[in-house]
């Protein structure tokens, strides 16, 4: 199934400039995956992503701008902090961006691209608000429903994306292919994956229930990878690999405590693979700090488009072309509204992480996805702990972020420097939290 929109002009929006060469763009994104795929050294059955990494450049230290679904995606697809884009909560709860003409799909459509969405989007309450030329596959997905045949749904949309890729087009295209996997609820574990021989992530207590849940995650990741393989094969079969930019990433960390909806690295750390038509950095990995906000300006430079003035990210082209080892010294991330209001901000450099909690010190159970693991840690006191107002971590010595140094005399100067970096960023990006509690902008809900 495909919907098309009419090519109505957008007032005040003109093409920015002519491209140096035609380049298709395929944006592949999974849900709640963090870095738990094979290219990052984990025993996860994702051979297609492993192949993509071998053909492109792997970013070992990429971070989202907000570890909840809609703010993360809004920041990536506008090149702005989520609060700058106006996305302060979840789209399926009515939150929306201030201006959808700043969305990458809308921008590219104005600049001569045919744009298409297949599968998940989570940056608008309704996909039609974004302005894609084509909405493929099953466009009527309810983002508030988590218990359904996600494997079949993703497969259906992968096939729709593949058909779109293979169609003849008169201009370059931008395709966003979003998968529900690896979001909870996971599919039933593949019987070929034996939980007895699995090791869950380091934050998990190693017991049978957690191993079984990890087997279900691996099954979900395997399903997503198979869908990615279908899309990559379609690009190859259409003989357009040498004129197509492929980007793979995810929105944030795994859907478990201290991961999704947290500002620890397990929450904001994401996988990122970029395969350019020129095969920049083929089969290599880089350690540069990278933000999701850097992808929009990178796409502009690779496609020969002038960058719009709202962008806050930095192009990764100097890294891709090996002209620079890094393009930024710090990344920033935020939480505002998830299920409940939880205002937090952080800044991360190569060595240090500073987190500021502007809300309650209690852990908010509704902001942690329901799972066997949430039940396990909840039964054993996780939600009786407290989130300090300030946290500082030395990531060289404490990569798991367990020892809070915010009040240690030895780190006083470091904390002040990090606090200043965060404050300067909040000022520069017009963070509404500086003026007090942040209300969520919602659209009226029908029904």
Short mmCIF file of C-alpha atoms in Angstrom, two decimals, residues 30-33 179-184 186 220-221 224:
data_model
loop_
_atom_site.label_atom_id
_atom_site.label_comp_id
_atom_site.label_asym_id
_atom_site.label_seq_id
_atom_site.Cartn_x
_atom_site.Cartn_y
_atom_site.Cartn_z
CA UNK A 30 15.60 0.07 14.70
CA UNK A 31 13.83 0.69 17.99
CA UNK A 32 15.52 0.59 21.42
CA UNK A 33 18.67 -1.23 20.28
CA UNK A 179 11.41 -1.12 12.32
CA UNK A 180 9.39 -1.79 15.47
CA UNK A 181 11.97 -4.34 16.59
CA UNK A 182 13.80 -4.32 18.99
CA UNK A 183 11.12 -2.60 21.08
CA UNK A 184 9.23 -4.55 23.72
CA UNK A 186 9.84 -9.02 22.03
CA UNK A 220 14.01 -9.48 17.87
CA UNK A 221 17.40 -8.22 16.69
CA UNK A 224 15.24 -6.59 12.35
#
